[in-house]
Coordinates of C-alpha atoms in Angstrom, one line a residue:
Chain M
X126 CA 157.5 79.3 59.6
X127 CA 160.1 76.7 58.6
X128 CA 161.8 77.0 55.2
X129 CA 164.3 75.2 53.0
X130 CA 167.6 75.0 54.8
X131 CA 166.2 74.5 58.3
X132 CA 167.3 71.2 59.7
X133 CA 164.6 68.5 60.0
X134 CA 166.9 65.7 61.3
X135 CA 170.2 65.8 63.0
X136 CA 172.3 62.9 64.2
X137 CA 174.7 64.1 66.9
X138 CA 177.7 61.8 67.6
X139 CA 175.6 58.8 67.3
X140 CA 176.9 55.4 68.3
X141 CA 174.9 52.2 68.0
X142 CA 175.6 48.5 68.7
X143 CA 173.1 45.7 68.2
X144 CA 172.7 43.6 71.3
X145 CA 174.2 40.5 69.7
X146 CA 177.3 42.4 68.4
X147 CA 180.4 43.4 70.4
X148 CA 181.5 46.1 68.1
X149 CA 179.2 49.0 67.4
X150 CA 177.6 49.1 63.9
X151 CA 177.8 52.9 63.9
X152 CA 180.4 54.9 65.8
X153 CA 180.3 58.6 66.5
X154 CA 178.3 59.5 63.4
X155 CA 177.0 63.0 62.9
X156 CA 174.9 64.3 60.0
X157 CA 172.2 66.9 59.2
X158 CA 169.3 66.7 56.8
X159 CA 167.8 70.0 55.9
X160 CA 164.4 70.9 54.4
X161 CA 164.5 70.8 50.6
X162 CA 167.7 68.8 50.5
X163 CA 168.5 65.2 49.3
X164 CA 171.3 63.6 51.2
X165 CA 172.9 60.3 50.2
X166 CA 174.5 58.0 52.7
X167 CA 177.0 55.7 51.1
X168 CA 179.5 53.2 52.1
X169 CA 180.2 49.4 51.8
X170 CA 177.8 46.8 53.0
X171 CA 177.6 46.4 56.8
X172 CA 178.9 49.9 57.5
X173 CA 175.6 50.9 59.1
X174 CA 173.7 52.8 56.4
X175 CA 170.4 51.0 57.1
X176 CA 171.0 51.2 60.8
X177 CA 171.3 55.0 60.4
X178 CA 167.9 54.9 58.7
X179 CA 166.4 52.9 61.5
X180 CA 167.8 55.4 64.1
X181 CA 166.4 58.4 62.2
X182 CA 163.1 56.5 61.8
X183 CA 163.0 56.2 65.5
X184 CA 162.8 52.4 65.4
X185 CA 165.9 52.0 67.6
X186 CA 167.6 54.3 70.1
X187 CA 171.3 55.2 69.9
X188 CA 173.6 53.7 72.4
X189 CA 175.3 57.1 72.6
X190 CA 174.5 60.4 71.1
X191 CA 171.2 62.0 70.1
X192 CA 168.8 62.1 67.2
X193 CA 167.0 65.4 66.9
X194 CA 163.9 65.6 64.8
X195 CA 162.2 68.9 64.0
X196 CA 164.4 70.5 66.6
X197 CA 163.5 68.1 69.4
X198 CA 165.7 65.4 70.9
X199 CA 164.1 62.0 70.6
X200 CA 166.1 59.8 73.0
X201 CA 163.6 60.0 75.8
X202 CA 160.4 59.8 73.7
X203 CA 157.9 57.1 74.5
X204 CA 157.1 54.4 72.0
X205 CA 153.7 56.0 71.4
X206 CA 155.3 59.4 70.7
X207 CA 157.8 57.9 68.3
X208 CA 154.9 56.1 66.5
X209 CA 153.0 59.4 66.2
X210 CA 156.1 61.1 64.8
X211 CA 156.4 58.3 62.2
X212 CA 152.7 58.7 61.4
X213 CA 152.8 62.4 60.9
X214 CA 156.4 63.5 60.0
X215 CA 158.3 60.6 58.5
X216 CA 158.0 58.8 55.2
X217 CA 159.7 55.4 54.6
X218 CA 160.8 53.7 51.4
X219 CA 162.5 50.3 51.6
X220 CA 164.6 48.5 49.1
X221 CA 162.0 45.8 48.6
X222 CA 158.5 47.1 48.2
X223 CA 156.8 45.9 51.4
X224 CA 153.1 46.0 51.0
X225 CA 150.1 44.2 52.5
X226 CA 149.5 41.4 50.1
X227 CA 145.8 41.1 50.9
X228 CA 145.0 44.8 50.3
X229 CA 144.7 46.7 47.0
X230 CA 147.4 49.1 45.9
X231 CA 145.2 52.1 46.8
X232 CA 144.4 50.6 50.2
X233 CA 148.1 50.1 50.9
X234 CA 148.9 53.7 49.9
X235 CA 146.0 55.1 51.9
X236 CA 147.3 53.3 55.0
X237 CA 150.1 55.8 55.1
X238 CA 147.7 58.5 56.1
X239 CA 145.3 56.6 58.4
X240 CA 147.5 56.5 61.6
X241 CA 147.8 60.3 61.5
X242 CA 144.0 60.6 62.0
X243 CA 143.0 60.9 58.4
X244 CA 139.5 59.6 57.5
X245 CA 139.3 56.5 55.2
X246 CA 137.6 58.4 52.4
X247 CA 140.1 61.2 52.4
X248 CA 143.0 58.8 52.5
X249 CA 141.7 56.9 49.5
X250 CA 141.1 60.1 47.6
X251 CA 144.7 61.2 48.3
X252 CA 146.0 57.8 47.4
X253 CA 144.3 57.9 44.0
X254 CA 145.7 61.4 43.2
X255 CA 149.2 60.2 44.1
X256 CA 148.9 57.0 42.1
X257 CA 147.7 59.0 39.1
X258 CA 150.7 61.4 39.6
X259 CA 153.1 58.5 39.6
X260 CA 151.5 56.8 36.5
X261 CA 150.0 53.8 38.2
X262 CA 146.5 55.1 38.8
X263 CA 145.0 52.3 36.6
X264 CA 146.5 49.7 39.0
X265 CA 144.9 51.0 42.1
X266 CA 142.5 48.1 42.5
X267 CA 145.1 45.4 42.0
X268 CA 146.9 43.5 44.7
X269 CA 150.6 43.9 45.2
X270 CA 151.2 40.4 43.7
X271 CA 149.5 41.5 40.5
X272 CA 151.9 44.4 39.7
X273 CA 155.6 44.5 38.8
X274 CA 158.3 45.3 41.4
X275 CA 158.8 48.8 39.9
X276 CA 155.1 49.5 40.1
X277 CA 155.0 48.3 43.7
X278 CA 158.0 50.5 44.6
X279 CA 156.2 53.5 43.2
X280 CA 153.2 52.5 45.3
X281 CA 155.5 52.4 48.4
X282 CA 156.8 55.9 47.5
X283 CA 153.2 57.1 47.2
X284 CA 152.5 55.6 50.7
X285 CA 155.5 57.5 52.0
X286 CA 154.4 60.8 50.4
X287 CA 150.7 60.6 51.3
X288 CA 151.2 62.1 54.7
X289 CA 153.3 64.9 53.3
X290 CA 156.3 64.1 55.5
X291 CA 159.0 66.5 56.5
X292 CA 161.6 63.8 56.4
X293 CA 161.7 60.9 53.9
X294 CA 164.1 58.0 54.7
X295 CA 164.8 55.7 51.8
X296 CA 166.9 52.6 52.1
X297 CA 168.2 51.5 48.7
X298 CA 165.0 52.7 47.1
X299 CA 166.2 51.9 43.6
X300 CA 168.2 48.8 44.4
X301 CA 165.8 46.3 42.9
X302 CA 164.4 48.4 40.1
X303 CA 165.1 48.8 36.4
X304 CA 166.4 52.1 35.1
X305 CA 163.0 53.5 34.2
X306 CA 161.4 52.7 37.5
X307 CA 164.5 53.8 39.4
X308 CA 164.4 57.2 37.6
X309 CA 160.7 57.6 38.4
X310 CA 161.3 56.9 42.1
X311 CA 164.2 59.3 42.3
X312 CA 162.1 61.9 40.5
X313 CA 159.4 61.4 43.1
X314 CA 161.9 61.9 45.9
X315 CA 163.3 65.0 44.3
X316 CA 159.8 66.4 43.9
X317 CA 159.2 65.9 47.6
X318 CA 162.4 67.7 48.4
X319 CA 161.4 70.5 46.2
X320 CA 158.2 70.9 48.2
X321 CA 160.3 71.2 51.4
X322 CA 160.9 67.7 52.7
X323 CA 164.3 66.6 53.8
X324 CA 165.3 63.3 52.0
X325 CA 168.0 60.9 53.3
X326 CA 168.8 58.0 50.9
X327 CA 171.0 55.1 51.9
X328 CA 172.5 53.8 48.7
X329 CA 175.3 51.8 47.0
X330 CA 174.5 53.5 43.7
X331 CA 176.9 56.1 42.5
X332 CA 174.2 57.5 40.2
X333 CA 171.8 57.9 43.1
X334 CA 174.4 59.6 45.2
X335 CA 175.2 62.0 42.3
X336 CA 171.5 62.9 42.0
X337 CA 171.6 64.0 45.6
X338 CA 172.6 67.4 47.0
X339 CA 175.1 66.1 49.5
X340 CA 176.7 62.8 50.3
X341 CA 177.8 61.4 53.7
X342 CA 180.2 58.4 53.4
X343 CA 180.3 55.9 56.2
X344 CA 183.5 53.9 56.5
Chain E
X595 CA 147.7 66.8 56.7
X596 CA 145.8 65.2 59.6
X597 CA 146.5 66.4 63.1
X598 CA 148.2 63.3 64.3
X599 CA 145.3 62.4 66.6
X600 CA 145.8 58.7 65.8
X601 CA 143.7 56.1 64.1
X602 CA 140.0 57.1 64.1
X603 CA 137.6 54.5 65.7
X604 CA 135.6 54.2 62.4
X605 CA 138.8 53.5 60.5
X606 CA 139.9 51.0 63.2
X607 CA 136.6 49.1 62.6
X608 CA 137.0 49.3 58.9
X609 CA 140.6 47.9 59.1
X610 CA 139.3 45.2 61.4
X611 CA 136.6 44.1 59.0
X612 CA 139.1 44.3 56.1
X613 CA 141.5 42.1 58.1
X614 CA 138.7 39.6 58.8
X615 CA 137.7 39.3 55.1
X616 CA 141.3 38.9 54.1
X617 CA 141.6 35.7 56.3
X618 CA 138.4 33.8 56.0
X619 CA 139.6 30.5 57.5
X620 CA 140.8 32.1 60.8
X621 CA 137.6 34.3 60.8
X622 CA 135.5 31.2 60.5
X623 CA 137.4 29.4 63.3
X624 CA 136.9 32.2 65.7
X625 CA 133.2 32.9 64.8
X626 CA 132.4 29.2 64.8
X627 CA 134.0 28.6 68.2
X628 CA 132.0 31.4 69.7
X629 CA 128.8 30.3 68.0
X630 CA 129.2 26.8 69.3
X631 CA 129.9 28.1 72.9
X632 CA 126.8 30.4 72.8
X633 CA 124.6 27.7 71.3
X634 CA 125.8 25.1 73.9
X635 CA 125.2 27.4 76.8
X636 CA 121.8 28.7 75.5
X637 CA 120.7 25.1 74.8
X638 CA 121.7 23.8 78.1
X639 CA 120.5 26.7 80.2
X640 CA 117.3 26.9 78.1
X641 CA 116.5 23.3 78.7
X642 CA 117.2 23.6 82.4
X643 CA 115.0 26.6 82.6
X644 CA 112.2 24.8 80.7
X645 CA 112.6 21.9 83.2
X646 CA 112.5 24.4 86.1
X647 CA 109.4 26.0 84.8
X648 CA 107.8 22.6 84.4
X649 CA 108.7 21.7 88.0
X650 CA 107.3 25.0 89.3
X651 CA 104.1 24.5 87.2
X652 CA 103.9 21.0 88.7
X653 CA 104.2 22.4 92.2
X654 CA 101.3 24.7 91.5
X655 CA 99.3 21.6 90.7
X656 CA 96.6 20.8 93.3
X657 CA 98.6 17.7 94.4
X658 CA 101.3 20.0 95.7
X659 CA 98.9 22.4 97.3
X660 CA 96.7 19.9 99.0
X661 CA 96.9 19.5 102.8
X662 CA 95.3 16.5 104.4
X663 CA 94.2 16.8 108.0
X664 CA 93.3 13.6 109.9
X665 CA 91.7 13.6 113.3
X666 CA 93.7 11.6 115.9
X667 CA 90.8 11.7 118.4
X668 CA 89.3 8.3 117.7
X669 CA 85.7 8.3 116.3
X670 CA 85.3 12.0 117.2
X671 CA 86.4 14.2 114.5
X672 CA 86.4 18.0 113.8
X673 CA 83.6 20.5 114.5
X674 CA 81.9 20.9 111.1
X675 CA 81.9 24.7 111.6
X676 CA 85.7 24.4 111.3
X677 CA 85.2 24.0 107.6
X678 CA 83.5 27.3 107.2
X679 CA 86.2 29.0 109.2
X680 CA 89.0 27.6 107.1
X681 CA 87.1 28.4 103.9
X682 CA 87.1 32.1 104.8
X683 CA 90.9 32.2 104.7
X684 CA 92.3 34.0 101.6
X685 CA 95.1 31.4 101.4
X686 CA 92.5 28.6 101.1
X687 CA 91.0 27.9 97.7
X688 CA 88.9 25.0 98.6
X689 CA 88.1 22.8 101.6
X690 CA 86.0 19.7 102.2
X691 CA 85.5 17.3 105.2
X692 CA 84.9 13.6 105.0
X693 CA 83.7 11.0 107.4
X694 CA 86.1 8.2 108.3
X695 CA 84.4 4.9 107.9
X696 CA 82.6 4.0 104.7
X697 CA 79.5 2.0 104.5
X698 CA 78.3 -0.1 101.6
X699 CA 75.8 1.1 99.0
X700 CA 73.9 -1.0 96.5
X701 CA 71.6 -0.4 93.6
X702 CA 68.3 -2.1 94.6
X703 CA 67.1 -2.2 91.0
X704 CA 69.8 -4.7 90.2
X705 CA 68.5 -7.3 92.6
X706 CA 67.2 -8.1 96.1
X707 CA 69.0 -6.1 98.6
X708 CA 67.6 -8.0 101.5
X709 CA 69.2 -11.2 100.3
X710 CA 72.4 -9.5 99.5
X711 CA 71.9 -10.1 95.8
X712 CA 71.6 -6.6 94.6
X713 CA 74.6 -6.1 92.3
X714 CA 78.1 -5.0 93.2
X715 CA 78.2 -2.7 96.2
X716 CA 80.4 0.4 96.5
X717 CA 81.6 2.4 99.5
X718 CA 80.0 5.6 100.7
X719 CA 81.5 8.5 102.6
X720 CA 80.0 11.4 104.4
X721 CA 81.1 14.8 103.3
X722 CA 80.9 18.5 104.4
X723 CA 81.6 21.7 102.6
X724 CA 81.2 23.0 99.0
X725 CA 82.6 19.7 97.8
X726 CA 81.5 19.9 94.2
X727 CA 82.6 23.4 93.3
X728 CA 86.3 23.0 93.7
X729 CA 89.1 22.2 91.3
X730 CA 89.4 18.6 92.5
X731 CA 85.8 17.3 92.4
X732 CA 83.3 18.5 89.8
X733 CA 79.7 17.6 89.2
X734 CA 79.5 15.9 85.9
X735 CA 75.7 15.7 85.7
X736 CA 72.7 16.3 88.0
X737 CA 72.8 18.5 91.0
X738 CA 74.3 18.8 94.5
X739 CA 72.7 16.4 97.0
X740 CA 70.5 17.4 99.9
X741 CA 69.3 15.4 102.9
X742 CA 68.4 11.9 102.0
X743 CA 70.3 12.3 98.7
X744 CA 73.8 11.4 97.4
X745 CA 76.1 12.0 94.5
X746 CA 77.9 9.1 92.8
X747 CA 81.5 9.0 91.6
X748 CA 81.9 8.2 87.9
X749 CA 83.5 4.8 88.6
X750 CA 80.9 4.0 91.3
X751 CA 78.1 4.9 88.9
X752 CA 79.4 2.2 86.5
X753 CA 79.7 -0.3 89.3
X754 CA 76.2 0.5 90.5
X755 CA 74.7 0.4 87.0
X756 CA 73.4 4.0 87.1
X757 CA 73.3 4.5 83.4
X758 CA 71.3 7.8 83.6
X759 CA 73.3 9.1 86.6
X760 CA 70.3 9.0 88.9
X761 CA 68.3 6.4 90.8
X762 CA 67.7 4.9 94.2
X763 CA 70.4 3.4 96.3
X764 CA 70.4 1.4 99.5
X765 CA 72.9 2.6 102.1
X766 CA 73.7 0.4 105.1
X767 CA 73.7 3.5 107.4
X768 CA 71.1 5.9 105.9
X769 CA 68.8 3.4 104.2
X770 CA 67.3 4.5 101.0
X771 CA 69.0 7.4 99.2
X772 CA 68.3 9.2 96.0
X773 CA 71.3 9.5 93.7
X774 CA 70.9 13.0 92.1
X775 CA 74.2 13.4 90.3
X776 CA 77.5 12.0 89.2
X777 CA 80.8 13.6 90.0
X778 CA 84.3 13.4 88.6
X779 CA 87.3 13.4 90.9
X780 CA 90.9 14.1 89.8
X781 CA 94.4 14.5 91.0
X782 CA 95.1 13.4 94.5
X783 CA 91.4 12.7 95.3
X784 CA 90.8 10.6 92.1
X785 CA 90.0 7.6 94.3
X786 CA 86.8 9.3 95.5
X787 CA 85.3 8.5 92.1
X788 CA 84.8 5.0 93.3
X789 CA 82.5 6.2 96.2
X790 CA 79.1 7.5 96.8
X791 CA 79.2 10.7 98.7
X792 CA 76.5 11.5 101.2
X793 CA 76.0 14.9 102.9
X794 CA 77.0 14.8 106.6
X795 CA 74.5 15.9 109.2
X796 CA 75.0 18.5 112.0
X797 CA 75.3 15.8 114.6
X798 CA 78.0 14.0 112.7
X799 CA 81.6 15.0 112.5
X800 CA 84.2 14.9 109.7
X801 CA 87.4 13.0 110.6
X802 CA 89.4 14.1 107.6
X803 CA 89.8 17.5 106.0
X804 CA 91.2 18.2 102.6
X805 CA 92.4 21.8 102.4
X806 CA 93.7 23.2 99.1
X807 CA 96.0 26.2 99.4
X808 CA 95.6 28.9 96.8
X809 CA 99.3 28.8 95.9
X810 CA 102.2 26.4 96.7
X811 CA 104.1 29.0 98.7
X812 CA 101.0 29.5 101.0
X813 CA 101.0 25.8 102.0
X814 CA 103.4 26.5 104.9
X815 CA 101.3 29.4 106.2
X816 CA 98.1 27.4 106.1
X817 CA 99.7 24.5 107.9
X818 CA 100.9 26.9 110.6
X819 CA 97.4 28.3 111.1
X820 CA 95.6 25.0 111.1
X821 CA 96.1 23.8 114.7
X822 CA 94.6 27.1 116.0
X823 CA 91.5 26.9 113.8
X824 CA 90.7 23.2 114.2
X825 CA 89.1 23.7 117.6
X826 CA 89.4 21.2 120.5
X827 CA 91.8 18.4 119.7
X828 CA 93.1 20.3 116.7
X829 CA 96.7 20.3 118.0
X830 CA 96.6 16.5 118.0
X831 CA 95.5 16.3 114.3
X832 CA 97.9 14.8 111.8
X833 CA 98.7 17.2 109.0
X834 CA 100.0 15.8 105.8
X835 CA 101.3 17.9 102.9
X836 CA 103.5 17.3 99.8
X837 CA 106.8 17.8 101.6
X838 CA 108.5 15.5 99.1
X839 CA 107.5 17.6 96.2
X840 CA 108.6 20.8 97.9
X841 CA 111.9 19.3 98.7
X842 CA 112.2 18.0 95.2
X843 CA 111.6 21.4 93.9
X844 CA 114.4 23.0 96.0
X845 CA 116.8 20.2 95.1
X846 CA 116.1 20.4 91.4
X847 CA 116.3 24.1 91.3
X848 CA 119.6 24.1 93.2
X849 CA 120.9 21.4 91.0
X850 CA 119.8 23.1 87.8
X851 CA 121.4 26.4 89.0
X852 CA 124.7 24.6 89.7
X853 CA 124.6 22.9 86.3
X854 CA 123.9 26.2 84.6
X855 CA 126.8 27.8 86.3
X856 CA 129.2 25.0 85.5
X857 CA 128.2 24.9 81.8
X858 CA 128.5 28.6 81.5
X859 CA 131.9 28.7 83.1
X860 CA 133.1 25.8 80.9
X861 CA 131.8 27.5 77.8
X862 CA 133.4 30.9 78.7
X863 CA 136.7 29.3 79.4
X864 CA 136.6 27.2 76.3
X865 CA 135.7 30.1 74.0
X866 CA 138.5 32.2 75.6
X867 CA 141.0 29.4 75.2
X868 CA 140.0 28.6 71.6
X869 CA 139.9 32.2 70.5
X870 CA 143.3 32.9 72.2
X871 CA 144.8 29.8 70.6
X872 CA 143.6 30.7 67.1
X873 CA 144.8 34.3 67.5
X874 CA 148.2 33.2 68.8
X875 CA 148.7 31.1 65.7
X876 CA 147.4 33.9 63.5
X877 CA 149.7 36.5 65.0
X878 CA 152.8 34.5 64.1
X879 CA 151.5 34.5 60.5
X880 CA 150.8 38.2 60.7
X881 CA 154.2 39.4 62.1
X882 CA 155.0 41.1 58.9
X883 CA 151.6 42.8 58.7
X884 CA 151.9 44.2 62.2
X885 CA 155.5 45.2 61.7
X886 CA 154.6 47.1 58.5
X887 CA 151.7 48.9 60.3
X888 CA 154.1 49.9 63.0
X889 CA 156.5 51.4 60.4
X890 CA 153.6 53.4 59.1
X891 CA 153.0 54.9 62.5
X892 CA 150.6 52.5 64.3
X893 CA 151.2 52.6 68.0
X894 CA 151.3 49.4 70.1
X895 CA 147.9 50.2 71.4
X896 CA 146.6 50.5 67.9
X897 CA 147.8 47.0 67.0
X898 CA 146.3 45.6 70.2
X899 CA 143.0 47.5 69.5
X900 CA 142.9 46.2 65.9
X901 CA 143.1 42.6 67.2
X902 CA 140.5 43.2 69.8
X903 CA 138.3 44.9 67.3
X904 CA 138.6 42.0 64.9
X905 CA 137.8 39.5 67.7
X906 CA 134.8 41.6 68.8
X907 CA 133.3 41.7 65.3
X908 CA 134.0 37.9 64.8
X909 CA 132.7 36.8 68.2
X910 CA 129.7 39.1 67.8
X911 CA 128.9 37.4 64.5
X912 CA 129.4 34.1 66.3
X913 CA 127.0 35.1 69.0
X914 CA 124.4 36.2 66.5
X915 CA 124.6 32.8 64.9
X916 CA 124.9 30.8 68.1
X917 CA 122.1 32.4 70.0
X918 CA 119.3 31.5 67.6
X919 CA 120.9 28.1 67.1
X920 CA 120.8 27.4 70.8
X921 CA 117.2 28.7 71.0
X922 CA 116.3 26.3 68.2
X923 CA 117.8 23.4 70.1
X924 CA 115.8 24.4 73.2
X925 CA 112.6 24.4 71.1
X926 CA 113.5 21.1 69.6
X927 CA 114.3 19.4 72.9
X928 CA 112.1 21.2 75.4
X929 CA 109.3 22.5 73.3
X930 CA 109.5 26.1 74.5
X931 CA 111.5 29.2 73.6
X932 CA 114.3 30.2 76.0
X933 CA 114.1 33.5 77.8
X934 CA 115.4 36.3 75.4
X935 CA 117.3 37.9 78.2
X936 CA 119.1 34.6 78.9
X937 CA 120.1 34.4 75.2
X938 CA 121.4 38.0 75.2
X939 CA 123.2 37.6 78.5
X940 CA 124.9 34.4 77.4
X941 CA 125.9 36.0 74.0
X942 CA 127.4 39.1 75.7
X943 CA 129.3 36.9 78.3
X944 CA 130.8 34.6 75.6
X945 CA 131.8 37.6 73.5
X946 CA 133.4 39.2 76.5
X947 CA 135.3 36.0 77.2
X948 CA 136.4 35.8 73.6
X949 CA 137.7 39.3 73.8
X950 CA 139.5 38.4 77.1
X951 CA 141.1 35.5 75.2
X952 CA 142.3 37.9 72.5
X953 CA 144.1 40.2 74.9
X954 CA 147.2 38.0 75.5
X955 CA 147.9 37.5 71.7
X956 CA 147.1 41.2 71.2
X957 CA 149.8 42.2 73.7
X958 CA 152.3 39.8 72.1
X959 CA 151.6 41.3 68.7
X960 CA 151.7 44.9 70.0
X961 CA 155.1 44.6 71.7
X962 CA 156.9 43.2 68.7
X963 CA 159.4 45.6 67.2
X964 CA 158.9 46.7 63.6
X965 CA 162.6 46.3 63.0
X966 CA 161.8 42.7 61.8
X967 CA 160.1 44.0 58.7
X968 CA 162.8 46.5 58.0
X969 CA 165.6 44.0 58.3
X970 CA 163.8 41.3 56.3
X971 CA 162.9 43.6 53.5

């Protein structure tokens, strides 16, 4: 039985270079995200904060080093296995609220549970409960274009939380939000950590970093 | 939380339908192209099939089943008993024998036959067999003739002025004959309606036999049997049949089949190409959508399956519209409904070709990395 303090994600001496770049974006980076902890990754622009999120989200493979998720190395995992891990264990929050514009807010949130094998009905029910919890239940039938950026970002957070992930990766989650919405999003991430998820936040914000339990500074 | 088994099939279909309704113009383009392809193939094949059926029906017509046997033995003809032997064959529906040379018959009541002023004459022919009971010659009034009697063709009756279908006639060969009935002749023996037919006697011989096979496919078998059943001189008889019609049937059937195949192949290729082109264009516009789905855990095969599912639903809808449309075109142009099995088969084939056309764009969409969405957000 896992409990708070157990590592959910470990980056071991990770180096990564984009094919178009000569110099690696990340070089020999190591970090550890434990259950129940919020970890901030800070550093100037271009230092590789987002790239670290992509690596831990299994979207790219490290040039050197290893990403260990839930105790298992991921370097040799197939694309399908990586997708399944994303569907069941990872939650993603981007700086800009990326949602399907043609779907309603509740359909967007429900999608977060569908690829893990959840039925449509169950996913919609969960989405409604989450939207109510984050104060935007009355917007569930609206399209993303019909709500504010802050409301859309809360919907993105709901989509990340609907599958009850063990690791939440957030890339500048409050970067484009006003103070009230930023606070609401951070509160949601904290609540997820309190329920046992590990949370990694890439941020420029000193306030966000201070709200976390630990900070890893990339230079 | 769910067990991570992946997207459920029912959810896949639901997402596909949701994706279709979100992009009505693309949906219309795919469904319409499939509908047009199905309608075109059903209409073409249906019309061809109707024509083929008409040809086959025509070949079952007596003109295609009639065999004409002409003696080549000078004035001697066939043994009259040959007619009974041939009539006993299962493959023979009707048979009659005729004498070769006609004599002139006049109606003496219209003038003086001795002076040659007895109205317009008509030709007479001797006959053997159950002439008046077959499909080609029917008694239109009166009764079959006996010795010293005759039946008159409808046109001959007009010429001879036999208004009440009976009367006395003067035959150059038999002398005075009693006309006891009028017959109608149709199809390939329609010309007999201009003659007076007189029953042949035992000491006379038919020089021409008309044999009607029961079915067109039995013509060949009857023709093979004839020389052996005709008696002495039978091997020298000239046998005529509707070879041209039979050859025409084969040629038209082969041509129709080739046309069907060409139209079907063209429609299948066109629907696959059109659907593939529409989807390739749509996939460029949906890069962000597919990338986002991948970030949420959709596998490559899920993205591919989603596109194929959308195409299946759309092309299925197109086939449902195109099938009846094509059938209606067949009814309008050929006056008959096409075979339901043909409509179903064409619909299934065109849907399959559309799905085949969707596979390349589905692969392209599936292999795109979701990083695009992440880096552009």
